[in-house]
């Protein structure tokens, strides 16, 4: 049986969500899949994910080897003689929730193999242990979306509130190809705000999530796009954009986007845009000429 963890995009609210503000996020129609294959002759608990060039053993020095061990421990799964054979349709470290997608797929595969219940609380706790190892101080939004799929508003205190009846939204996604560390970007925001949740920029990012959510539900893409543009400016003020991401956002707007912004932690990673459908090819072409292979995904 193949077990999945979805990738995600954050439409509005990244970084502010770490301080308790809401984030509007949506699962991608792609992520990480993992098949548990027993090794009857015995052997270690291993993970192979060729798409990311990964071949690790639980507990080895590789960060994913440590995560695998941490997830197995959180599930009380021991070290079964098992190979987790994975595939991925999102790039790693690109701001598309790849690490949470991996952690959730691994947790699901270990539960499936051990015939353990696959309840949301157990998966959230096990994948969360891995995310804390990787990111230090995650809000939990990535894990919630990787488990649940769909679109929702996430708050650290109350978790994911799925949004019902969201009109399908086409989103252009541009992985910049620039690697970055989520933990380092979270630290940068902590320094910019003095770790104070009532920083006016964080407050405004939270308010933009509320306004953008209402606009999404009303299929008012111009208003949603305006909120995304403003969010990008605020994220840049907090120090998590880059000249490349700014240029890609500008290119998307010049090619007719309603709005464009970085998504996820920033410092590289990915950006997103929404646009009238007949402008999408021009935006993808503009990104392509800047060396970025974008794609269109529909979130719902
Ligand atoms: O770039 P990603 O996929 O790691 O997304 C991180 C989102 C943040 O808000 C920056 C951190 C978090 O845990 O919410």
PDB file of C-alpha atoms and ligand atoms in Angstrom:
ATOM      1  CA  UNK A   1       0.000   0.000   0.000  1.00  0.00           C
ATOM      2  CA  UNK A   2       1.302   3.455  -0.889  1.00  0.00           C
ATOM      3  CA  UNK A   3       1.071   6.176   1.740  1.00  0.00           C
ATOM      4  CA  UNK A   4       0.950   9.854   0.902  1.00  0.00           C
ATOM      5  CA  UNK A   5       1.894  13.212   2.402  1.00  0.00           C
ATOM      6  CA  UNK A   6       0.776  16.237   0.407  1.00  0.00           C
ATOM      7  CA  UNK A   7       2.935  19.218  -0.444  1.00  0.00           C
ATOM      8  CA  UNK A   8       1.383  22.597   0.222  1.00  0.00           C
ATOM      9  CA  UNK A   9       1.398  26.256  -0.613  1.00  0.00           C
ATOM     10  CA  UNK A  10       0.715  29.040   1.833  1.00  0.00           C
ATOM     11  CA  UNK A  11      -1.505  31.596   0.121  1.00  0.00           C
ATOM     12  CA  UNK A  12      -1.256  34.040   3.027  1.00  0.00           C
ATOM     13  CA  UNK A  13       0.114  34.133   6.558  1.00  0.00           C
ATOM     14  CA  UNK A  14       3.516  32.376   6.574  1.00  0.00           C
ATOM     15  CA  UNK A  15       5.804  33.435   9.419  1.00  0.00           C
ATOM     16  CA  UNK A  16       2.941  35.275  11.154  1.00  0.00           C
ATOM     17  CA  UNK A  17       1.454  31.796  11.744  1.00  0.00           C
ATOM     18  CA  UNK A  18       4.457  30.946  13.948  1.00  0.00           C
ATOM     19  CA  UNK A  19       3.274  33.762  16.275  1.00  0.00           C
ATOM     20  CA  UNK A  20      -0.330  32.563  16.452  1.00  0.00           C
ATOM     21  CA  UNK A  21      -1.863  34.461  13.518  1.00  0.00           C
ATOM     22  CA  UNK A  22      -3.963  32.590  10.936  1.00  0.00           C
ATOM     23  CA  UNK A  23      -2.535  31.252   7.678  1.00  0.00           C
ATOM     24  CA  UNK A  24      -4.519  30.386   4.555  1.00  0.00           C
ATOM     25  CA  UNK A  25      -2.942  27.298   3.042  1.00  0.00           C
ATOM     26  CA  UNK A  26      -3.756  24.655   0.486  1.00  0.00           C
ATOM     27  CA  UNK A  27      -2.452  21.195  -0.238  1.00  0.00           C
ATOM     28  CA  UNK A  28      -0.964  20.555  -3.651  1.00  0.00           C
ATOM     29  CA  UNK A  29      -2.200  17.729  -5.819  1.00  0.00           C
ATOM     30  CA  UNK A  30       1.278  16.235  -5.404  1.00  0.00           C
ATOM     31  CA  UNK A  31       3.669  15.403  -2.604  1.00  0.00           C
ATOM     32  CA  UNK A  32       5.604  12.395  -1.329  1.00  0.00           C
ATOM     33  CA  UNK A  33       4.478   8.770  -1.516  1.00  0.00           C
ATOM     34  CA  UNK A  34       5.971   5.923   0.477  1.00  0.00           C
ATOM     35  CA  UNK A  35       5.504   2.155   0.199  1.00  0.00           C
ATOM     36  CA  UNK A  36       6.553  -0.025   3.148  1.00  0.00           C
ATOM     37  CA  UNK A  37       8.366  -3.110   1.801  1.00  0.00           C
ATOM     38  CA  UNK A  38       9.272  -5.705   4.458  1.00  0.00           C
ATOM     39  CA  UNK A  39      12.727  -7.285   4.338  1.00  0.00           C
ATOM     40  CA  UNK A  40      11.934 -10.878   5.422  1.00  0.00           C
ATOM     41  CA  UNK A  41      15.609 -11.833   5.703  1.00  0.00           C
ATOM     42  CA  UNK A  42      16.056  -9.050   8.280  1.00  0.00           C
ATOM     43  CA  UNK A  43      17.892  -5.760   8.101  1.00  0.00           C
ATOM     44  CA  UNK A  44      17.615  -2.170   9.253  1.00  0.00           C
ATOM     45  CA  UNK A  45      14.787   0.309   8.874  1.00  0.00           C
ATOM     46  CA  UNK A  46      15.680   2.122   5.666  1.00  0.00           C
ATOM     47  CA  UNK A  47      14.307   4.813   3.416  1.00  0.00           C
ATOM     48  CA  UNK A  48      14.988   5.196  -0.307  1.00  0.00           C
ATOM     49  CA  UNK A  49      13.742   8.245  -2.148  1.00  0.00           C
ATOM     50  CA  UNK A  50      15.529   8.271  -5.446  1.00  0.00           C
ATOM     51  CA  UNK A  51      13.786  11.435  -6.712  1.00  0.00           C
ATOM     52  CA  UNK A  52      15.664  13.352  -4.005  1.00  0.00           C
ATOM     53  CA  UNK A  53      18.824  11.218  -4.133  1.00  0.00           C
ATOM     54  CA  UNK A  54      18.131   9.855  -0.638  1.00  0.00           C
ATOM     55  CA  UNK A  55      19.163   6.447   0.728  1.00  0.00           C
ATOM     56  CA  UNK A  56      19.316   6.466   4.533  1.00  0.00           C
ATOM     57  CA  UNK A  57      19.051   4.137   7.514  1.00  0.00           C
ATOM     58  CA  UNK A  58      17.137   5.052  10.680  1.00  0.00           C
ATOM     59  CA  UNK A  59      19.464   6.764  13.106  1.00  0.00           C
ATOM     60  CA  UNK A  60      22.369   7.400  10.738  1.00  0.00           C
ATOM     61  CA  UNK A  61      23.973  10.845  10.611  1.00  0.00           C
ATOM     62  CA  UNK A  62      21.937  12.133   7.679  1.00  0.00           C
ATOM     63  CA  UNK A  63      19.159  14.554   8.772  1.00  0.00           C
ATOM     64  CA  UNK A  64      16.558  12.303   7.129  1.00  0.00           C
ATOM     65  CA  UNK A  65      18.049   9.267   8.909  1.00  0.00           C
ATOM     66  CA  UNK A  66      17.561  11.142  12.189  1.00  0.00           C
ATOM     67  CA  UNK A  67      14.011  12.114  11.240  1.00  0.00           C
ATOM     68  CA  UNK A  68      13.183   8.518  10.320  1.00  0.00           C
ATOM     69  CA  UNK A  69      14.409   7.330  13.733  1.00  0.00           C
ATOM     70  CA  UNK A  70      12.502  10.122  15.509  1.00  0.00           C
ATOM     71  CA  UNK A  71       9.250   9.270  13.727  1.00  0.00           C
ATOM     72  CA  UNK A  72       9.667   5.542  14.456  1.00  0.00           C
ATOM     73  CA  UNK A  73      10.322   6.351  18.131  1.00  0.00           C
ATOM     74  CA  UNK A  74       7.324   8.693  18.339  1.00  0.00           C
ATOM     75  CA  UNK A  75       5.169   5.861  17.005  1.00  0.00           C
ATOM     76  CA  UNK A  76       6.798   3.294  19.295  1.00  0.00           C
ATOM     77  CA  UNK A  77       7.460   1.319  16.129  1.00  0.00           C
ATOM     78  CA  UNK A  78      10.924   0.025  17.021  1.00  0.00           C
ATOM     79  CA  UNK A  79      13.237  -0.705  14.074  1.00  0.00           C
ATOM     80  CA  UNK A  80      11.364  -3.205  11.901  1.00  0.00           C
ATOM     81  CA  UNK A  81      13.281  -4.819   9.022  1.00  0.00           C
ATOM     82  CA  UNK A  82      11.635  -2.615   6.445  1.00  0.00           C
ATOM     83  CA  UNK A  83      12.471  -0.536   3.392  1.00  0.00           C
ATOM     84  CA  UNK A  84      10.348   2.534   2.811  1.00  0.00           C
ATOM     85  CA  UNK A  85      10.416   3.057  -0.927  1.00  0.00           C
ATOM     86  CA  UNK A  86       9.437   6.590  -1.799  1.00  0.00           C
ATOM     87  CA  UNK A  87       8.688   8.854  -4.698  1.00  0.00           C
ATOM     88  CA  UNK A  88       8.251  12.626  -4.749  1.00  0.00           C
ATOM     89  CA  UNK A  89       6.506  15.052  -7.060  1.00  0.00           C
ATOM     90  CA  UNK A  90       7.662  18.174  -5.193  1.00  0.00           C
ATOM     91  CA  UNK A  91      11.259  19.366  -5.026  1.00  0.00           C
ATOM     92  CA  UNK A  92      12.970  19.217  -1.610  1.00  0.00           C
ATOM     93  CA  UNK A  93      13.689  22.398   0.339  1.00  0.00           C
ATOM     94  CA  UNK A  94      11.655  24.560  -2.033  1.00  0.00           C
ATOM     95  CA  UNK A  95       9.052  26.026   0.315  1.00  0.00           C
ATOM     96  CA  UNK A  96       6.387  23.572  -0.825  1.00  0.00           C
ATOM     97  CA  UNK A  97       6.168  21.636   2.429  1.00  0.00           C
ATOM     98  CA  UNK A  98       8.439  18.838   1.239  1.00  0.00           C
ATOM     99  CA  UNK A  99       9.795  17.901   4.668  1.00  0.00           C
ATOM    100  CA  UNK A 100       6.313  17.655   6.207  1.00  0.00           C
ATOM    101  CA  UNK A 101       5.078  15.663   3.199  1.00  0.00           C
ATOM    102  CA  UNK A 102       7.968  13.245   3.700  1.00  0.00           C
ATOM    103  CA  UNK A 103       7.389  12.985   7.457  1.00  0.00           C
ATOM    104  CA  UNK A 104       3.669  12.307   7.023  1.00  0.00           C
ATOM    105  CA  UNK A 105       4.249   9.711   4.288  1.00  0.00           C
ATOM    106  CA  UNK A 106       6.830   7.969   6.513  1.00  0.00           C
ATOM    107  CA  UNK A 107       4.517   8.046   9.551  1.00  0.00           C
ATOM    108  CA  UNK A 108       1.641   6.643   7.485  1.00  0.00           C
ATOM    109  CA  UNK A 109       3.886   3.906   6.049  1.00  0.00           C
ATOM    110  CA  UNK A 110       5.150   2.866   9.503  1.00  0.00           C
ATOM    111  CA  UNK A 111       1.594   2.815  10.919  1.00  0.00           C
ATOM    112  CA  UNK A 112       0.349   0.825   7.951  1.00  0.00           C
ATOM    113  CA  UNK A 113       3.165  -1.710   8.274  1.00  0.00           C
ATOM    114  CA  UNK A 114       2.666  -2.053  12.039  1.00  0.00           C
ATOM    115  CA  UNK A 115      -1.138  -2.194  11.657  1.00  0.00           C
ATOM    116  CA  UNK A 116      -1.402   0.829  13.950  1.00  0.00           C
ATOM    117  CA  UNK A 117      -4.356   3.209  13.801  1.00  0.00           C
ATOM    118  CA  UNK A 118      -3.816   6.041  11.335  1.00  0.00           C
ATOM    119  CA  UNK A 119      -5.562   8.730  13.354  1.00  0.00           C
ATOM    120  CA  UNK A 120      -4.812  12.406  12.769  1.00  0.00           C
ATOM    121  CA  UNK A 121      -3.526  13.047  16.306  1.00  0.00           C
ATOM    122  CA  UNK A 122      -0.942  10.246  16.082  1.00  0.00           C
ATOM    123  CA  UNK A 123       0.234  11.292  12.616  1.00  0.00           C
ATOM    124  CA  UNK A 124       0.428  14.947  13.661  1.00  0.00           C
ATOM    125  CA  UNK A 125       2.529  14.153  16.711  1.00  0.00           C
ATOM    126  CA  UNK A 126       4.932  11.809  14.877  1.00  0.00           C
ATOM    127  CA  UNK A 127       5.439  14.069  11.848  1.00  0.00           C
ATOM    128  CA  UNK A 128       5.672  17.077  14.170  1.00  0.00           C
ATOM    129  CA  UNK A 129       8.637  15.529  15.992  1.00  0.00           C
ATOM    130  CA  UNK A 130      10.459  15.309  12.669  1.00  0.00           C
ATOM    131  CA  UNK A 131       9.515  18.879  11.679  1.00  0.00           C
ATOM    132  CA  UNK A 132      10.832  20.180  15.008  1.00  0.00           C
ATOM    133  CA  UNK A 133      14.133  18.412  14.319  1.00  0.00           C
ATOM    134  CA  UNK A 134      14.305  19.968  10.855  1.00  0.00           C
ATOM    135  CA  UNK A 135      12.888  23.476  11.483  1.00  0.00           C
ATOM    136  CA  UNK A 136      13.274  24.088  15.210  1.00  0.00           C
ATOM    137  CA  UNK A 137      10.038  25.985  15.714  1.00  0.00           C
ATOM    138  CA  UNK A 138       7.394  24.940  13.199  1.00  0.00           C
ATOM    139  CA  UNK A 139       3.828  26.220  13.480  1.00  0.00           C
ATOM    140  CA  UNK A 140       2.416  22.891  12.330  1.00  0.00           C
ATOM    141  CA  UNK A 141       0.703  24.254   9.209  1.00  0.00           C
ATOM    142  CA  UNK A 142       2.773  22.087   6.843  1.00  0.00           C
ATOM    143  CA  UNK A 143       2.022  18.877   8.735  1.00  0.00           C
ATOM    144  CA  UNK A 144      -1.701  19.676   9.005  1.00  0.00           C
ATOM    145  CA  UNK A 145      -1.992  20.184   5.241  1.00  0.00           C
ATOM    146  CA  UNK A 146       0.263  17.206   4.436  1.00  0.00           C
ATOM    147  CA  UNK A 147      -2.169  15.005   6.366  1.00  0.00           C
ATOM    148  CA  UNK A 148      -5.533  16.510   5.491  1.00  0.00           C
ATOM    149  CA  UNK A 149      -5.133  17.816   1.933  1.00  0.00           C
ATOM    150  CA  UNK A 150      -7.626  20.432   0.773  1.00  0.00           C
ATOM    151  CA  UNK A 151      -7.656  24.111   1.712  1.00  0.00           C
ATOM    152  CA  UNK A 152      -7.949  25.545   5.182  1.00  0.00           C
ATOM    153  CA  UNK A 153      -7.159  28.222   7.703  1.00  0.00           C
ATOM    154  CA  UNK A 154      -4.540  27.113  10.201  1.00  0.00           C
ATOM    155  CA  UNK A 155      -3.964  28.560  13.657  1.00  0.00           C
ATOM    156  CA  UNK A 156      -1.281  27.248  15.975  1.00  0.00           C
ATOM    157  CA  UNK A 157      -3.703  27.113  18.932  1.00  0.00           C
ATOM    158  CA  UNK A 158      -6.659  25.480  17.183  1.00  0.00           C
ATOM    159  CA  UNK A 159      -5.109  23.656  14.221  1.00  0.00           C
ATOM    160  CA  UNK A 160      -6.549  23.388  10.736  1.00  0.00           C
ATOM    161  CA  UNK A 161     -10.086  24.513   9.985  1.00  0.00           C
ATOM    162  CA  UNK A 162     -10.868  23.055   6.546  1.00  0.00           C
ATOM    163  CA  UNK A 163     -12.662  25.468   4.229  1.00  0.00           C
ATOM    164  CA  UNK A 164     -15.734  23.935   2.661  1.00  0.00           C
ATOM    165  CA  UNK A 165     -17.085  25.153  -0.645  1.00  0.00           C
ATOM    166  CA  UNK A 166     -13.908  26.868  -1.842  1.00  0.00           C
ATOM    167  CA  UNK A 167     -14.173  27.642  -5.540  1.00  0.00           C
ATOM    168  CA  UNK A 168     -11.300  25.786  -7.295  1.00  0.00           C
ATOM    169  CA  UNK A 169      -8.347  28.177  -7.556  1.00  0.00           C
ATOM    170  CA  UNK A 170      -5.645  27.964 -10.198  1.00  0.00           C
ATOM    171  CA  UNK A 171      -2.282  28.923  -8.716  1.00  0.00           C
ATOM    172  CA  UNK A 172       0.974  29.382 -10.612  1.00  0.00           C
ATOM    173  CA  UNK A 173       3.874  27.951  -8.640  1.00  0.00           C
ATOM    174  CA  UNK A 174       7.480  28.905  -9.346  1.00  0.00           C
ATOM    175  CA  UNK A 175      10.201  26.963  -7.523  1.00  0.00           C
ATOM    176  CA  UNK A 176      13.127  29.406  -7.654  1.00  0.00           C
ATOM    177  CA  UNK A 177      15.718  26.650  -7.380  1.00  0.00           C
ATOM    178  CA  UNK A 178      17.454  28.648  -4.638  1.00  0.00           C
ATOM    179  CA  UNK A 179      17.912  26.454  -1.558  1.00  0.00           C
ATOM    180  CA  UNK A 180      17.241  27.918   1.869  1.00  0.00           C
ATOM    181  CA  UNK A 181      16.682  26.925   5.454  1.00  0.00           C
ATOM    182  CA  UNK A 182      13.244  27.365   7.033  1.00  0.00           C
ATOM    183  CA  UNK A 183      14.862  27.443  10.485  1.00  0.00           C
ATOM    184  CA  UNK A 184      17.178  30.286   9.409  1.00  0.00           C
ATOM    185  CA  UNK A 185      14.260  32.287   7.984  1.00  0.00           C
ATOM    186  CA  UNK A 186      12.193  31.797  11.153  1.00  0.00           C
ATOM    187  CA  UNK A 187      15.197  33.060  13.108  1.00  0.00           C
ATOM    188  CA  UNK A 188      15.498  36.083  10.813  1.00  0.00           C
ATOM    189  CA  UNK A 189      11.861  37.022  11.478  1.00  0.00           C
ATOM    190  CA  UNK A 190      12.420  36.535  15.215  1.00  0.00           C
ATOM    191  CA  UNK A 191      15.279  39.030  15.017  1.00  0.00           C
ATOM    192  CA  UNK A 192      13.293  41.503  12.908  1.00  0.00           C
ATOM    193  CA  UNK A 193      10.364  41.446  15.345  1.00  0.00           C
ATOM    194  CA  UNK A 194      12.229  40.921  18.614  1.00  0.00           C
ATOM    195  CA  UNK A 195      10.184  37.675  18.796  1.00  0.00           C
ATOM    196  CA  UNK A 196       7.174  39.853  19.656  1.00  0.00           C
ATOM    197  CA  UNK A 197       3.921  38.578  18.259  1.00  0.00           C
ATOM    198  CA  UNK A 198       2.375  42.059  18.309  1.00  0.00           C
ATOM    199  CA  UNK A 199       4.775  43.437  15.701  1.00  0.00           C
ATOM    200  CA  UNK A 200       2.592  45.523  13.346  1.00  0.00           C
ATOM    201  CA  UNK A 201       3.847  43.654  10.273  1.00  0.00           C
ATOM    202  CA  UNK A 202       2.851  40.299  11.742  1.00  0.00           C
ATOM    203  CA  UNK A 203      -0.515  41.737  12.768  1.00  0.00           C
ATOM    204  CA  UNK A 204      -1.092  43.015   9.238  1.00  0.00           C
ATOM    205  CA  UNK A 205      -0.106  39.641   7.753  1.00  0.00           C
ATOM    206  CA  UNK A 206      -2.752  38.055   9.997  1.00  0.00           C
ATOM    207  CA  UNK A 207      -5.368  40.583   8.878  1.00  0.00           C
ATOM    208  CA  UNK A 208      -4.466  39.924   5.228  1.00  0.00           C
ATOM    209  CA  UNK A 209      -5.179  36.221   5.810  1.00  0.00           C
ATOM    210  CA  UNK A 210      -8.681  37.091   7.037  1.00  0.00           C
ATOM    211  CA  UNK A 211      -9.336  39.435   4.101  1.00  0.00           C
ATOM    212  CA  UNK A 212      -7.843  36.995   1.582  1.00  0.00           C
ATOM    213  CA  UNK A 213      -9.903  34.084   2.945  1.00  0.00           C
ATOM    214  CA  UNK A 214     -13.114  36.065   2.511  1.00  0.00           C
ATOM    215  CA  UNK A 215     -12.014  37.017  -1.021  1.00  0.00           C
ATOM    216  CA  UNK A 216     -11.195  33.394  -1.886  1.00  0.00           C
ATOM    217  CA  UNK A 217     -14.604  32.213  -0.705  1.00  0.00           C
ATOM    218  CA  UNK A 218     -16.241  34.976  -2.782  1.00  0.00           C
ATOM    219  CA  UNK A 219     -14.053  34.081  -5.827  1.00  0.00           C
ATOM    220  CA  UNK A 220     -12.838  37.707  -5.765  1.00  0.00           C
ATOM    221  CA  UNK A 221      -9.394  37.048  -7.215  1.00  0.00           C
ATOM    222  CA  UNK A 222      -8.453  40.712  -7.641  1.00  0.00           C
ATOM    223  CA  UNK A 223      -8.842  41.292  -3.885  1.00  0.00           C
ATOM    224  CA  UNK A 224      -7.052  38.040  -3.063  1.00  0.00           C
ATOM    225  CA  UNK A 225      -4.223  39.052  -5.419  1.00  0.00           C
ATOM    226  CA  UNK A 226      -3.974  42.479  -3.787  1.00  0.00           C
ATOM    227  CA  UNK A 227      -3.629  40.824  -0.375  1.00  0.00           C
ATOM    228  CA  UNK A 228      -0.879  38.578  -1.757  1.00  0.00           C
ATOM    229  CA  UNK A 229       1.034  41.551  -3.161  1.00  0.00           C
ATOM    230  CA  UNK A 230       0.876  43.378   0.158  1.00  0.00           C
ATOM    231  CA  UNK A 231       1.909  40.219   2.036  1.00  0.00           C
ATOM    232  CA  UNK A 232       4.985  39.921  -0.172  1.00  0.00           C
ATOM    233  CA  UNK A 233       5.977  43.505   0.647  1.00  0.00           C
ATOM    234  CA  UNK A 234       5.620  42.826   4.379  1.00  0.00           C
ATOM    235  CA  UNK A 235       7.586  39.575   4.147  1.00  0.00           C
ATOM    236  CA  UNK A 236      10.319  41.460   2.279  1.00  0.00           C
ATOM    237  CA  UNK A 237      10.367  44.051   5.094  1.00  0.00           C
ATOM    238  CA  UNK A 238      10.823  41.193   7.558  1.00  0.00           C
ATOM    239  CA  UNK A 239      13.899  40.162   5.588  1.00  0.00           C
ATOM    240  CA  UNK A 240      12.796  36.867   4.041  1.00  0.00           C
ATOM    241  CA  UNK A 241      12.557  37.821   0.358  1.00  0.00           C
ATOM    242  CA  UNK A 242      15.472  37.912  -2.062  1.00  0.00           C
ATOM    243  CA  UNK A 243      16.197  40.043  -5.137  1.00  0.00           C
ATOM    244  CA  UNK A 244      15.365  36.981  -7.270  1.00  0.00           C
ATOM    245  CA  UNK A 245      11.971  36.450  -5.600  1.00  0.00           C
ATOM    246  CA  UNK A 246      11.165  40.171  -5.865  1.00  0.00           C
ATOM    247  CA  UNK A 247      12.049  40.093  -9.571  1.00  0.00           C
ATOM    248  CA  UNK A 248       9.922  36.989 -10.199  1.00  0.00           C
ATOM    249  CA  UNK A 249       6.963  38.631  -8.425  1.00  0.00           C
ATOM    250  CA  UNK A 250       7.422  41.810 -10.495  1.00  0.00           C
ATOM    251  CA  UNK A 251       7.623  39.735 -13.684  1.00  0.00           C
ATOM    252  CA  UNK A 252       4.369  37.965 -12.816  1.00  0.00           C
ATOM    253  CA  UNK A 253       2.564  41.251 -12.106  1.00  0.00           C
ATOM    254  CA  UNK A 254       3.892  42.837 -15.307  1.00  0.00           C
ATOM    255  CA  UNK A 255       2.593  39.800 -17.214  1.00  0.00           C
ATOM    256  CA  UNK A 256      -0.886  40.393 -15.793  1.00  0.00           C
ATOM    257  CA  UNK A 257      -1.074  38.581 -12.446  1.00  0.00           C
ATOM    258  CA  UNK A 258      -3.644  39.712  -9.891  1.00  0.00           C
ATOM    259  CA  UNK A 259      -1.021  39.063  -7.273  1.00  0.00           C
ATOM    260  CA  UNK A 260       2.278  37.317  -6.572  1.00  0.00           C
ATOM    261  CA  UNK A 261       4.298  36.535  -3.484  1.00  0.00           C
ATOM    262  CA  UNK A 262       6.858  34.220  -2.014  1.00  0.00           C
ATOM    263  CA  UNK A 263       5.331  31.168  -0.364  1.00  0.00           C
ATOM    264  CA  UNK A 264       6.701  29.325   2.650  1.00  0.00           C
ATOM    265  CA  UNK A 265       9.743  30.443   4.528  1.00  0.00           C
ATOM    266  CA  UNK A 266      11.356  32.547   1.774  1.00  0.00           C
ATOM    267  CA  UNK A 267      15.067  33.251   1.413  1.00  0.00           C
ATOM    268  CA  UNK A 268      14.773  31.308  -1.856  1.00  0.00           C
ATOM    269  CA  UNK A 269      12.281  28.500  -2.209  1.00  0.00           C
ATOM    270  CA  UNK A 270       9.125  29.073  -4.193  1.00  0.00           C
ATOM    271  CA  UNK A 271       6.775  31.823  -5.224  1.00  0.00           C
ATOM    272  CA  UNK A 272       3.140  31.788  -6.243  1.00  0.00           C
ATOM    273  CA  UNK A 273       0.883  33.943  -8.406  1.00  0.00           C
ATOM    274  CA  UNK A 274      -2.777  34.046  -9.345  1.00  0.00           C
ATOM    275  CA  UNK A 275      -3.880  35.502 -12.645  1.00  0.00           C
ATOM    276  CA  UNK A 276      -6.637  35.624 -15.212  1.00  0.00           C
ATOM    277  CA  UNK A 277      -6.370  32.339 -17.093  1.00  0.00           C
ATOM    278  CA  UNK A 278      -5.377  33.930 -20.400  1.00  0.00           C
ATOM    279  CA  UNK A 279      -2.364  35.587 -18.704  1.00  0.00           C
ATOM    280  CA  UNK A 280      -0.969  32.362 -17.262  1.00  0.00           C
ATOM    281  CA  UNK A 281       1.159  31.423 -20.310  1.00  0.00           C
ATOM    282  CA  UNK A 282       2.841  34.861 -20.315  1.00  0.00           C
ATOM    283  CA  UNK A 283       3.687  34.545 -16.619  1.00  0.00           C
ATOM    284  CA  UNK A 284       5.116  31.038 -17.028  1.00  0.00           C
ATOM    285  CA  UNK A 285       7.120  32.298 -20.037  1.00  0.00           C
ATOM    286  CA  UNK A 286       8.482  35.256 -18.041  1.00  0.00           C
ATOM    287  CA  UNK A 287       9.567  32.913 -15.248  1.00  0.00           C
ATOM    288  CA  UNK A 288      11.037  30.474 -17.771  1.00  0.00           C
ATOM    289  CA  UNK A 289      13.189  33.212 -19.268  1.00  0.00           C
ATOM    290  CA  UNK A 290      14.427  33.871 -15.702  1.00  0.00           C
ATOM    291  CA  UNK A 291      15.357  30.178 -15.416  1.00  0.00           C
ATOM    292  CA  UNK A 292      12.334  29.070 -13.372  1.00  0.00           C
ATOM    293  CA  UNK A 293      10.184  26.124 -14.490  1.00  0.00           C
ATOM    294  CA  UNK A 294       6.796  27.020 -13.083  1.00  0.00           C
ATOM    295  CA  UNK A 295       3.613  24.975 -13.118  1.00  0.00           C
ATOM    296  CA  UNK A 296      -0.084  25.562 -12.574  1.00  0.00           C
ATOM    297  CA  UNK A 297      -1.882  23.688  -9.833  1.00  0.00           C
ATOM    298  CA  UNK A 298      -5.557  23.795  -8.888  1.00  0.00           C
ATOM    299  CA  UNK A 299      -6.274  23.960  -5.190  1.00  0.00           C
ATOM    300  CA  UNK A 300      -9.745  23.315  -3.806  1.00  0.00           C
TER     301      UNK A 300
HETATM  302  O1  LIG B   1       9.005  26.874   3.546  1.00  0.00           O
HETATM  303  P1  LIG B   1       8.264  25.888   4.345  1.00  0.00           P
HETATM  304  O2  LIG B   1       7.512  24.898   3.537  1.00  0.00           O
HETATM  305  O3  LIG B   1       9.145  25.213   5.369  1.00  0.00           O
HETATM  306  O4  LIG B   1       7.091  26.680   5.136  1.00  0.00           O
HETATM  307  C1  LIG B   1       7.349  27.316   6.346  1.00  0.00           C
HETATM  308  C2  LIG B   1       6.203  28.180   6.810  1.00  0.00           C
HETATM  309  C3  LIG B   1       6.597  29.059   7.999  1.00  0.00           C
HETATM  310  O5  LIG B   1       5.459  29.823   8.376  1.00  0.00           O
HETATM  311  C4  LIG B   1       7.722  30.020   7.638  1.00  0.00           C
HETATM  312  C5  LIG B   1       7.063  28.221   9.184  1.00  0.00           C
HETATM  313  C6  LIG B   1       5.967  27.422   9.850  1.00  0.00           C
HETATM  314  O6  LIG B   1       6.302  26.414  10.458  1.00  0.00           O
HETATM  315  O7  LIG B   1       4.793  27.826   9.796  1.00  0.00           O
END
